[in-house]
Coordinates of C-alpha atoms and ligand atoms in Angstrom, one line a residue:
Chain A
M4 CA 0.0 0.0 0.0
S5 CA 1.3 3.4 -0.8
K6 CA 1.3 6.2 1.7
E7 CA -1.6 7.9 -0.1
T8 CA -4.0 5.0 -0.2
R9 CA -3.2 3.8 3.3
S10 CA -6.4 4.3 5.2
Q11 CA -6.4 6.4 8.3
K12 CA -7.7 3.8 10.6
S13 CA -7.4 4.4 14.3
Y14 CA -5.1 2.1 16.3
T15 CA -8.1 0.8 18.3
W16 CA -10.0 -0.1 15.2
Q17 CA -7.1 -1.7 13.5
R18 CA -6.4 -3.8 16.5
F19 CA -10.0 -4.8 16.7
L20 CA -10.1 -5.9 13.1
E21 CA -6.9 -7.9 13.5
G22 CA -8.1 -9.4 16.7
W23 CA -11.4 -10.3 15.2
S24 CA -9.9 -12.2 12.3
L25 CA -7.7 -14.2 14.7
F26 CA -10.7 -14.8 17.0
Y27 CA -12.8 -16.0 14.1
E28 CA -10.2 -18.6 13.2
N29 CA -10.4 -19.9 16.7
L30 CA -12.9 -22.8 16.9
V31 CA -13.5 -22.5 20.7
G32 CA -14.2 -18.8 20.2
R33 CA -16.6 -19.5 17.4
I34 CA -18.6 -22.1 19.3
G35 CA -18.8 -19.7 22.3
L36 CA -20.0 -16.9 20.1
I37 CA -22.7 -19.1 18.5
L38 CA -23.9 -20.3 21.9
L39 CA -24.0 -16.7 23.0
L40 CA -26.1 -15.7 20.0
V41 CA -28.6 -18.5 20.8
F42 CA -28.9 -17.1 24.4
G43 CA -29.2 -13.6 23.1
L44 CA -32.0 -14.8 20.8
M45 CA -33.7 -16.4 23.8
A46 CA -33.5 -13.2 25.8
V47 CA -35.0 -11.2 23.0
C48 CA -37.8 -13.8 22.5
S49 CA -38.6 -13.7 26.2
Y50 CA -40.9 -10.7 25.4
I51 CA -43.1 -12.7 23.1
P52 CA -45.0 -15.3 25.2
P53 CA -46.8 -12.7 27.5
L54 CA -47.9 -10.9 24.3
I55 CA -49.6 -14.0 23.0
D56 CA -51.6 -14.7 26.1
P57 CA -51.2 -13.2 29.6
M58 CA -51.2 -16.7 31.1
Y59 CA -47.7 -17.0 29.6
H60 CA -46.3 -14.3 31.8
P61 CA -43.4 -15.9 33.6
M62 CA -44.2 -14.6 37.1
T63 CA -47.9 -13.8 37.2
G64 CA -49.4 -15.8 34.4
V65 CA -51.2 -18.9 35.6
D66 CA -52.9 -21.4 33.3
P67 CA -56.4 -21.7 34.8
D68 CA -56.7 -25.4 33.8
V69 CA -53.5 -26.5 35.5
F70 CA -53.2 -27.2 39.2
R71 CA -50.0 -29.1 39.4
S72 CA -46.7 -29.3 37.5
T73 CA -47.3 -30.8 34.1
P74 CA -44.8 -32.2 31.6
P75 CA -44.4 -30.6 28.1
S76 CA -47.6 -30.2 26.1
A77 CA -48.9 -28.3 23.1
A78 CA -50.0 -25.4 25.2
H79 CA -46.8 -25.5 27.4
W80 CA -43.8 -26.6 25.3
L81 CA -41.7 -27.2 28.3
G82 CA -44.5 -27.9 30.8
T83 CA -45.6 -25.9 33.8
D84 CA -44.5 -25.4 37.4
N85 CA -46.7 -26.5 40.3
I86 CA -49.0 -23.5 40.1
G87 CA -49.4 -23.6 36.4
R88 CA -46.9 -21.1 35.2
D89 CA -45.2 -21.7 31.8
L90 CA -41.7 -23.0 32.0
L91 CA -40.6 -22.0 28.6
S92 CA -41.5 -18.4 29.3
Q93 CA -39.6 -18.6 32.6
L94 CA -36.6 -20.1 30.8
L95 CA -36.5 -17.3 28.2
T96 CA -36.8 -14.6 30.8
G97 CA -34.0 -16.3 32.7
A98 CA -31.7 -15.7 29.8
R99 CA -32.5 -12.0 30.0
I100 CA -31.8 -11.9 33.7
A101 CA -28.5 -13.9 33.2
F102 CA -27.3 -11.3 30.7
L103 CA -28.4 -8.4 32.9
V104 CA -26.8 -9.8 36.0
G105 CA -23.7 -11.2 34.3
I106 CA -22.9 -8.2 32.1
S107 CA -23.7 -5.4 34.6
A108 CA -21.9 -7.1 37.5
A109 CA -18.9 -7.8 35.3
F110 CA -18.9 -4.3 33.9
M111 CA -18.9 -2.8 37.4
S112 CA -16.2 -5.1 38.7
I113 CA -14.1 -4.2 35.6
V114 CA -14.6 -0.5 36.3
F115 CA -13.5 -0.9 40.0
G116 CA -10.7 -3.3 39.1
T117 CA -9.3 -1.2 36.3
L118 CA -9.4 2.0 38.3
I119 CA -7.9 0.5 41.4
G120 CA -5.3 -1.4 39.4
M121 CA -4.2 1.7 37.5
I122 CA -4.0 3.8 40.6
A123 CA -2.0 1.2 42.5
G124 CA 0.4 0.6 39.7
Y125 CA 0.8 4.3 38.9
A126 CA 1.1 5.6 42.4
G127 CA 3.4 2.9 43.7
R128 CA 4.8 2.9 47.2
L129 CA 2.3 3.1 50.1
T130 CA -0.8 3.6 48.0
D131 CA 0.1 0.5 46.0
S132 CA 0.8 -1.7 49.1
L133 CA -2.4 -0.6 50.8
L134 CA -4.6 -1.1 47.8
M135 CA -3.1 -4.5 47.0
R136 CA -3.3 -5.7 50.6
F137 CA -7.0 -4.6 50.5
A138 CA -7.4 -6.5 47.3
D139 CA -5.8 -9.6 48.9
M140 CA -8.2 -9.4 51.8
I141 CA -11.2 -9.3 49.5
M142 CA -9.8 -12.0 47.3
V143 CA -9.5 -14.5 50.1
M144 CA -12.9 -13.7 51.6
P145 CA -15.4 -16.4 50.9
S146 CA -17.6 -14.1 48.9
L147 CA -20.6 -16.4 48.6
L148 CA -20.7 -16.8 52.4
V149 CA -20.4 -13.1 53.0
V150 CA -23.3 -12.4 50.6
L151 CA -25.3 -15.1 52.2
L152 CA -24.7 -13.5 55.6
L153 CA -25.6 -10.1 54.4
S154 CA -28.8 -11.3 52.8
S155 CA -29.8 -13.1 56.0
L156 CA -29.1 -9.9 57.9
F157 CA -31.0 -7.6 55.6
G158 CA -33.7 -9.9 54.3
Q159 CA -34.4 -10.5 50.6
L160 CA -32.0 -8.6 48.4
N161 CA -33.0 -6.7 45.3
I162 CA -31.4 -8.0 42.1
W163 CA -29.4 -4.8 41.7
I164 CA -28.0 -5.1 45.2
I165 CA -26.9 -8.6 44.3
V166 CA -25.2 -7.3 41.2
L167 CA -23.4 -4.7 43.2
L168 CA -22.3 -7.2 45.8
I169 CA -20.9 -9.5 43.2
A170 CA -19.1 -6.6 41.6
L171 CA -17.6 -5.6 44.9
F172 CA -16.2 -9.0 45.5
R173 CA -14.9 -9.7 42.0
W174 CA -12.6 -6.8 41.3
P175 CA -9.3 -7.8 43.0
G176 CA -8.3 -10.3 40.3
I177 CA -8.7 -7.8 37.6
S178 CA -6.9 -5.1 39.5
R179 CA -3.9 -7.3 39.9
V180 CA -3.6 -7.8 36.2
I181 CA -4.2 -4.2 35.4
R182 CA -1.7 -3.1 38.0
A183 CA 1.0 -5.3 36.5
Q184 CA 0.3 -3.9 33.1
T185 CA 0.4 -0.3 34.5
L186 CA 3.7 -1.0 36.1
S187 CA 5.3 -1.8 32.8
L188 CA 3.5 1.0 30.9
K189 CA 4.7 3.5 33.5
E190 CA 8.3 2.8 32.3
R191 CA 7.4 3.5 28.7
P192 CA 8.9 6.7 27.4
F193 CA 5.6 8.2 26.3
I194 CA 4.7 8.5 29.9
D195 CA 8.0 10.5 30.5
T196 CA 7.2 12.8 27.6
A197 CA 3.7 13.3 28.9
R198 CA 5.1 14.3 32.3
V199 CA 7.7 16.6 30.7
A200 CA 4.8 18.2 28.8
G201 CA 3.2 19.0 32.2
A202 CA 0.4 16.4 32.1
S203 CA -1.2 15.8 35.5
N204 CA -1.4 12.4 37.0
L205 CA -5.1 12.1 36.2
R206 CA -4.4 12.9 32.6
I207 CA -1.6 10.4 32.4
I208 CA -3.8 7.7 33.9
F209 CA -6.9 8.3 31.8
R210 CA -5.4 9.6 28.6
H211 CA -2.3 7.5 28.3
I212 CA -2.6 4.4 30.5
L213 CA -6.3 3.6 30.2
P214 CA -6.5 3.0 26.5
N215 CA -3.5 0.7 26.7
V216 CA -5.0 -1.5 29.4
L217 CA -8.5 -1.5 28.0
P218 CA -8.1 -4.6 25.8
M219 CA -7.0 -6.6 28.9
A220 CA -9.9 -5.3 30.9
L221 CA -12.4 -6.3 28.3
L222 CA -10.9 -9.8 28.2
Y223 CA -11.3 -10.1 32.0
M224 CA -14.8 -8.9 31.7
T225 CA -15.9 -12.0 29.8
F226 CA -14.5 -14.2 32.6
R227 CA -16.3 -12.1 35.2
V228 CA -19.6 -12.5 33.4
T229 CA -19.2 -16.2 33.9
S230 CA -18.5 -15.9 37.6
A231 CA -21.3 -13.4 38.2
I232 CA -23.9 -15.7 36.6
I233 CA -22.7 -18.6 38.7
V234 CA -22.8 -16.6 41.9
E235 CA -26.3 -15.2 41.2
A236 CA -27.6 -18.7 40.4
A237 CA -26.1 -20.1 43.6
L238 CA -27.6 -17.3 45.7
A239 CA -31.0 -17.8 44.1
F240 CA -30.9 -21.5 44.4
L241 CA -30.1 -21.2 48.1
G242 CA -33.1 -19.0 48.5
F243 CA -31.4 -15.7 48.7
G244 CA -32.3 -14.4 45.3
D245 CA -34.6 -11.5 44.4
P246 CA -38.0 -13.1 44.7
N247 CA -39.4 -10.8 42.1
T248 CA -37.1 -12.0 39.3
V249 CA -37.2 -15.1 37.2
S250 CA -33.6 -16.2 37.0
W251 CA -32.5 -19.7 36.2
G252 CA -31.3 -20.0 39.8
M253 CA -34.7 -19.0 41.0
M254 CA -36.3 -21.7 38.8
L255 CA -34.0 -24.3 40.4
Q256 CA -34.9 -23.0 43.8
W257 CA -38.6 -23.4 43.0
V258 CA -38.0 -27.0 41.8
W259 CA -36.3 -27.8 45.0
K260 CA -38.6 -26.0 47.4
T261 CA -41.8 -27.6 45.9
G262 CA -40.2 -31.0 46.1
H263 CA -40.1 -31.7 42.4
M264 CA -36.3 -32.2 42.2
F265 CA -36.7 -35.9 41.3
Q266 CA -40.2 -35.9 39.9
A267 CA -40.0 -33.3 37.2
P268 CA -36.8 -33.5 35.0
Y269 CA -38.5 -31.3 32.4
W270 CA -38.5 -28.6 35.1
L271 CA -35.1 -29.2 36.6
L272 CA -32.9 -29.8 33.5
P273 CA -33.5 -26.8 31.2
P274 CA -32.4 -24.1 33.7
G275 CA -29.5 -26.3 34.9
I276 CA -28.3 -26.8 31.3
C277 CA -28.7 -23.2 30.4
I278 CA -26.6 -22.0 33.4
S279 CA -23.9 -24.4 32.4
L280 CA -24.0 -23.5 28.7
I281 CA -24.1 -19.7 29.1
T282 CA -21.1 -19.7 31.5
L283 CA -19.3 -22.1 29.2
A284 CA -20.0 -19.7 26.3
F285 CA -18.5 -16.7 28.0
Y286 CA -15.6 -18.8 29.2
M287 CA -14.9 -20.0 25.7
I288 CA -15.0 -16.5 24.3
G289 CA -12.7 -15.3 27.1
R290 CA -10.2 -18.1 26.3
A291 CA -10.3 -17.3 22.6
M292 CA -9.8 -13.6 23.3
E293 CA -6.9 -14.4 25.6
E294 CA -5.2 -16.4 22.8
V295 CA -5.7 -13.5 20.4
L296 CA -4.4 -11.0 22.9
D297 CA -1.5 -13.0 24.4
P298 CA 0.8 -13.6 21.5
R299 CA 0.5 -9.9 20.6
L300 CA 1.2 -8.8 24.1
R301 CA 4.3 -11.0 24.1
K302 CA 5.3 -9.6 20.7
E303 CA 4.9 -6.1 22.0
E304 CA 7.0 -6.8 25.1
Q305 CA 9.8 -8.1 23.0
K306 CA 10.0 -4.8 21.2
V307 CA 10.9 -3.0 24.4
Chain B
M1 CA 13.6 36.0 32.1
S2 CA 15.5 38.8 30.5
S3 CA 17.2 39.6 33.8
S4 CA 18.9 36.2 33.7
S5 CA 19.9 36.3 30.1
R6 CA 23.5 36.9 31.1
S7 CA 23.8 33.9 33.3
P8 CA 23.9 30.3 32.0
I9 CA 20.5 28.8 31.3
L10 CA 21.3 25.6 33.2
Q11 CA 23.6 25.3 36.2
V12 CA 24.3 21.9 37.7
E13 CA 26.3 21.8 40.9
D14 CA 27.7 18.8 42.7
L15 CA 24.8 16.6 41.6
L16 CA 24.5 13.2 43.2
K17 CA 22.1 10.4 42.3
T18 CA 22.2 6.9 43.7
Y19 CA 20.0 4.0 43.1
R20 CA 19.4 1.3 45.6
T21 CA 19.5 -2.2 44.0
D22 CA 18.3 -5.0 46.2
R23 CA 20.9 -7.7 46.1
S24 CA 18.9 -10.4 47.8
L25 CA 15.4 -10.8 49.0
I26 CA 16.4 -12.6 52.1
K27 CA 19.1 -10.4 53.6
R28 CA 17.6 -7.1 52.7
S29 CA 21.1 -5.9 51.9
S30 CA 21.0 -3.3 49.2
V31 CA 23.9 -2.1 47.1
K32 CA 24.1 1.6 46.3
L33 CA 24.8 2.4 42.7
T34 CA 26.0 5.9 42.0
A35 CA 24.6 6.8 38.6
V36 CA 25.5 10.5 38.8
N37 CA 28.5 11.2 41.0
R38 CA 29.0 14.9 42.0
I39 CA 28.6 16.4 38.5
S40 CA 28.9 20.1 37.9
L41 CA 28.3 21.8 34.6
E42 CA 26.9 24.9 33.0
I43 CA 25.1 25.2 29.8
E44 CA 25.0 28.6 28.1
R45 CA 21.9 30.0 26.5
G46 CA 21.6 29.0 22.9
E47 CA 24.4 26.5 22.7
F48 CA 24.3 22.9 21.5
F49 CA 25.9 21.1 24.4
G50 CA 26.9 17.4 24.1
L51 CA 27.0 14.8 26.8
V52 CA 29.1 11.9 25.6
G53 CA 29.8 8.6 27.3
A54 CA 29.6 4.9 26.9
S55 CA 26.6 2.8 27.8
G56 CA 25.7 2.9 31.4
S57 CA 27.8 5.9 32.2
G58 CA 24.8 7.9 33.5
K59 CA 23.8 10.1 30.6
T60 CA 20.1 9.3 30.6
T61 CA 20.0 9.6 34.4
L62 CA 21.5 13.1 34.3
G63 CA 19.0 14.1 31.6
R64 CA 16.1 12.8 33.7
L65 CA 17.3 14.7 36.7
I66 CA 17.5 17.9 34.7
L67 CA 14.0 17.2 33.4
K68 CA 12.7 16.7 36.9
L69 CA 11.6 13.2 36.1
E70 CA 13.4 11.9 39.1
P71 CA 14.6 13.3 42.5
F72 CA 18.3 13.6 43.2
D73 CA 20.2 13.0 46.5
A74 CA 22.4 16.0 46.8
G75 CA 23.6 19.1 44.9
S76 CA 21.5 21.5 42.9
I77 CA 20.1 22.1 39.5
R78 CA 19.2 25.7 38.5
F79 CA 17.3 26.5 35.4
N80 CA 17.0 30.2 34.6
D81 CA 18.4 30.8 38.1
L82 CA 15.5 28.9 39.6
Q83 CA 16.1 25.9 41.8
I84 CA 14.2 23.0 40.2
H85 CA 14.2 21.1 43.5
G86 CA 10.9 21.4 45.2
L87 CA 9.2 23.3 42.3
K88 CA 5.4 23.1 42.7
G89 CA 2.2 24.4 41.2
S90 CA 2.3 27.2 38.7
K91 CA 6.1 27.5 38.9
L92 CA 6.5 23.8 38.0
K93 CA 4.0 24.2 35.2
A94 CA 6.0 27.2 33.9
F95 CA 9.2 25.0 34.1
R96 CA 7.5 22.2 32.2
R97 CA 6.6 24.6 29.4
Q98 CA 10.2 25.7 29.0
I99 CA 12.1 22.4 28.9
Q100 CA 11.2 19.5 26.7
L101 CA 12.5 16.0 25.9
I102 CA 13.2 14.2 22.6
P103 CA 13.4 10.6 23.7
Q104 CA 15.6 7.9 22.4
D105 CA 13.2 5.3 20.9
P106 CA 10.5 6.7 18.5
Y107 CA 8.8 3.3 18.7
Q108 CA 8.2 3.6 22.4
S109 CA 7.9 7.4 22.8
L110 CA 4.5 7.9 21.1
N111 CA 1.4 6.6 22.7
P112 CA 0.0 4.1 20.1
Y113 CA -3.5 5.1 20.9
L114 CA -3.1 8.8 20.1
S115 CA -3.2 10.2 16.6
V116 CA -0.3 12.4 15.4
F117 CA -2.5 15.5 15.9
D118 CA -3.6 14.5 19.4
T119 CA 0.0 13.8 20.3
I120 CA 1.3 17.2 19.1
A121 CA -1.7 19.2 20.4
E122 CA -1.6 17.6 23.9
P123 CA 1.0 19.9 25.4
L124 CA -1.0 23.0 24.1
I125 CA -4.1 21.6 25.8
I126 CA -2.2 20.9 29.0
H127 CA -0.9 24.5 29.1
R128 CA -4.3 25.9 27.9
M129 CA -2.8 27.6 25.0
G130 CA -5.1 29.0 22.4
N131 CA -8.5 27.9 21.1
P132 CA -8.9 24.7 19.0
G133 CA -8.3 26.7 15.8
E134 CA -5.1 28.3 17.0
R135 CA -3.9 25.0 18.4
K136 CA -4.4 23.4 15.0
V137 CA -2.3 26.2 13.4
R138 CA 0.5 25.8 16.0
A139 CA 0.5 22.0 15.6
R140 CA 0.6 22.3 11.8
D141 CA 3.6 24.8 12.1
A142 CA 5.4 22.5 14.5
L143 CA 4.9 19.4 12.4
E144 CA 5.9 21.1 9.1
A145 CA 8.9 22.6 10.8
A146 CA 9.9 19.1 11.8
G147 CA 9.7 18.1 8.2
L148 CA 6.4 16.3 7.9
S149 CA 4.3 18.1 5.4
P150 CA 1.7 18.6 4.4
A151 CA 0.8 18.3 8.1
D152 CA -2.9 17.6 7.4
D153 CA -1.9 14.3 5.8
F154 CA -0.1 13.2 8.9
F155 CA -2.5 14.5 11.6
P156 CA -5.0 11.7 11.4
R157 CA -2.4 9.0 11.4
Y158 CA -1.4 6.8 14.3
P159 CA 2.2 5.9 15.2
H160 CA 1.9 2.4 13.6
Q161 CA 1.3 4.1 10.3
L162 CA 4.6 6.1 10.4
S163 CA 8.1 5.0 9.6
G164 CA 10.8 5.3 12.3
G165 CA 12.1 8.5 11.0
Q166 CA 8.6 10.0 10.7
R167 CA 7.9 9.0 14.2
Q168 CA 10.9 10.7 15.5
R169 CA 9.9 13.8 13.6
A170 CA 6.5 13.7 15.2
A171 CA 8.2 13.4 18.6
I172 CA 10.3 16.4 17.7
A173 CA 7.3 18.4 16.7
R174 CA 5.6 17.5 20.0
A175 CA 8.7 18.7 21.9
M176 CA 8.9 21.9 20.0
V177 CA 5.2 22.9 19.9
L178 CA 5.5 24.7 23.2
K179 CA 8.4 26.7 21.9
P180 CA 10.7 25.6 24.7
E181 CA 13.9 27.3 25.6
F182 CA 15.7 24.1 26.4
V183 CA 15.5 20.6 24.9
V184 CA 17.1 17.4 26.2
A185 CA 17.6 15.0 23.2
D186 CA 18.5 11.6 24.6
E187 CA 20.2 9.7 21.8
P188 CA 17.4 10.7 19.4
T189 CA 18.7 8.6 16.6
S190 CA 20.1 5.5 18.2
M191 CA 17.2 3.4 16.8
L192 CA 17.4 4.8 13.3
D193 CA 19.8 4.0 10.5
A194 CA 22.7 6.3 9.6
S195 CA 21.2 8.2 6.7
I196 CA 18.0 9.0 8.6
S197 CA 20.0 9.9 11.6
F198 CA 21.9 12.4 9.6
T199 CA 18.7 14.2 8.4
I200 CA 17.4 14.3 12.0
F201 CA 20.7 15.9 13.1
K202 CA 20.4 18.5 10.4
L203 CA 16.8 19.2 11.6
L204 CA 18.0 19.6 15.2
S205 CA 20.8 21.9 14.3
E206 CA 18.4 24.0 12.1
I207 CA 15.9 24.2 15.0
Q208 CA 18.7 25.3 17.3
K209 CA 19.8 28.1 15.0
Q210 CA 16.4 29.4 14.0
K211 CA 14.6 29.2 17.2
K212 CA 17.5 30.0 19.5
V213 CA 16.8 26.8 21.5
T214 CA 19.4 25.4 23.9
F215 CA 20.1 21.7 23.4
L216 CA 21.5 19.1 25.7
F217 CA 22.4 16.4 23.2
I218 CA 23.1 13.0 24.8
T219 CA 25.0 10.5 22.7
H220 CA 27.6 7.8 22.8
D221 CA 28.7 8.8 19.3
L222 CA 31.6 11.3 19.2
A223 CA 31.1 11.8 15.5
A224 CA 27.6 13.0 16.0
A225 CA 28.7 15.2 18.8
R226 CA 31.4 16.7 16.6
F227 CA 28.9 17.5 13.9
L228 CA 26.3 19.1 16.2
C229 CA 27.9 20.4 19.4
N230 CA 30.0 23.4 20.1
R231 CA 30.9 22.1 23.6
I232 CA 30.8 18.7 25.1
A233 CA 31.3 17.0 28.4
V234 CA 32.6 13.4 28.6
I235 CA 31.0 11.3 31.2
N236 CA 32.3 8.0 32.7
Q237 CA 30.7 6.1 35.5
G238 CA 28.7 9.0 36.6
E239 CA 31.6 11.5 36.6
I240 CA 32.5 14.2 34.1
V241 CA 36.0 13.4 33.1
E242 CA 36.6 16.3 30.8
S243 CA 34.7 19.1 29.1
G244 CA 35.3 21.9 26.7
P245 CA 35.0 22.9 23.1
T246 CA 34.2 19.8 21.0
L247 CA 37.1 20.0 18.6
D248 CA 39.7 20.6 21.4
I249 CA 38.5 17.5 23.1
I250 CA 38.5 15.3 20.0
E251 CA 41.8 16.5 18.8
N252 CA 43.5 16.6 22.2
P253 CA 41.8 14.2 24.6
Q254 CA 43.2 14.4 28.1
T255 CA 42.0 11.0 29.5
E256 CA 42.4 7.4 28.5
Y257 CA 38.6 7.1 28.6
T258 CA 38.0 9.8 26.0
K259 CA 40.8 8.3 23.8
S260 CA 39.1 4.9 24.0
L261 CA 35.8 6.5 22.9
I262 CA 37.5 8.1 19.9
Q263 CA 39.1 4.8 19.0
A264 CA 35.8 3.0 19.3
Q265 CA 34.7 5.2 16.4
P266 CA 35.6 3.2 13.4
S267 CA 36.4 6.3 11.5
F268 CA 35.3 9.9 11.4
S269 CA 34.1 9.4 7.9
F270 CA 30.5 10.2 9.0
A271 CA 31.5 13.5 10.5
Q272 CA 33.6 14.4 7.5
K273 CA 30.7 13.6 5.2
A274 CA 28.5 15.8 7.5
A275 CA 31.0 18.6 7.4
A276 CA 31.2 18.4 3.7
A277 CA 27.4 18.5 3.4
T278 CA 27.0 21.7 5.3
Ligands
ATP30 N1 15.8 3.1 37.8 C1 17.1 2.6 38.0 N2 17.3 1.8 39.1 C2 18.5 1.3 39.3 N3 19.6 1.6 38.6 C3 19.4 2.4 37.5 C4 18.2 2.9 37.2 N4 18.3 3.7 36.1 C5 19.6 3.6 35.8 N5 20.3 2.8 36.6 C6 21.7 2.6 36.6 O1 22.4 3.8 36.5 C7 23.5 3.7 35.6 C8 23.4 4.8 34.6 O2 22.3 4.5 33.7 P1 21.9 5.4 32.5 O3 20.7 4.9 32.0 O4 21.9 6.8 33.0 O5 23.1 5.2 31.5 P2 23.3 5.7 30.0 O6 24.6 6.5 30.0 O7 22.1 6.5 29.6 O8 23.5 4.4 29.1 P3 23.0 4.1 27.7 O9 23.9 4.7 26.7 O10 23.0 2.6 27.6 O11 21.6 4.7 27.5 C9 23.5 2.3 35.0 O12 24.4 1.5 35.7 C10 22.1 1.8 35.3 O13 22.1 0.4 35.5
MG31 MG1 20.6 6.2 28.0

């Protein structure tokens, strides 16, 4: 390509395109992506059943002819729960809740983790030690137990509180990775030239370090989605979920509480399989992203 | 600063910088490494001053101390008769406007996520100079003066879309956009090949003559120093072993160390070529 025809693509965009083509060659990543698309479709479709008939509403819709849990039928493709609510409609709504919980909790923990990691790595010395000891403390805390304790203290938790709690417990791992990256970025000469030009610490962190650590942060976000979905499901299954939401964990809790664990596989299996597959999907995507990012990271470090 | 125009722009006195290097994790014993050992020197306004020494002699460290990128242990650095130690607030900001750095490695010295325009305009934004329109004009002038024209073709590019020499020119434009009085150039061409190095040297010497900028030029290459610098100081293991007019030192070296530096130069053909070209 000559200088004139070389397109003026931004570095971010070019890296994204390069990464995408590598990602797409990766079988694991492709399977993960397809799985995720299926779940995305489920989440979108969750709005349809209540429109067809109010009895398909996942929470409040009750089939007037059903008085106990029924296996799949023409009216209820996946059957009903013990009070006659449609299981398919619950399962679809569960996908929406999983995305909501997973992505928002992961996003929040990424924001905390990236900020704290950058500050610790950039400030160094005492700030760094304090923040990292704090991160260690949270990392070794049995987070599920603490959330259980909190919810037994404060009664039923709202889904957003659960999201926030998950985020608050899941940032330390990310902050360690971001801190390590910040430590090496800090030594790069463009940080020196920024300081010589009079840039404030805030400007250096947000203008110069942040864009460079963002790809790594996004990678870790996919792993955090996985763990957030699992934590929410576990909480819900143990009876500490938000009683006003239909998550897959809640569905499992209802199977268990109504004593259908071993009588109604059509009720037990779908949410169980969905939880496994959606976490697997995010995990596979994360792994593939890691492979895309990793050789390039190594290559960049060799240039130093 | 007209009152200080008689005195040297930079005065370094008895400067000491040590690094602690931990020898072992268990014993906590640390070794002190003296990177800059009681250095004194003066740089006159408008001169092209060279700092020459072998690898690890402390050149970069001295440059970083002068740029206030690191604290020092003892001694003093005065810039325009102002002690740089402990500078804060608006005085620090004013200092930052007057002294700039051209770093060694153009592949590492530009943020890969910033376009050429954002890179060059950043110092103007930091020092709140002009409105966006005026900043564009100043950035354009700086880039074209650094030899990348038409500037508007280069503005939207990112560092990965530039050659090594072009990157170094962008870095020079960034350093010059604030119209600094003093520039530290730390081996600005060590990552570039000889012919490109030569064009960069010519650019620096042009800038120094036209803009009346004072340069501290750091190099291990006596030939480059001879081409560019009117005075040099030779540094060895953190100490200045001799200093004076460049030609005096090259023709009549006083120390074995300087002699060895001259001998390490395969020939002075480069300098002769440069001299012939000017
Ligand atoms: N941050 C640091 N911590 C510990 N030691 C350091 C540090 N920076 C530099 N040194 C040491 O100080 C000495 C001088 O280093 P400096 O980088 O100033 O050398 P230099 O003359 O610029 O060498 P080169 O020509 O290779 O760039 C070296 O021995 C180096 O190992
Ligand atoms: Mg050096």
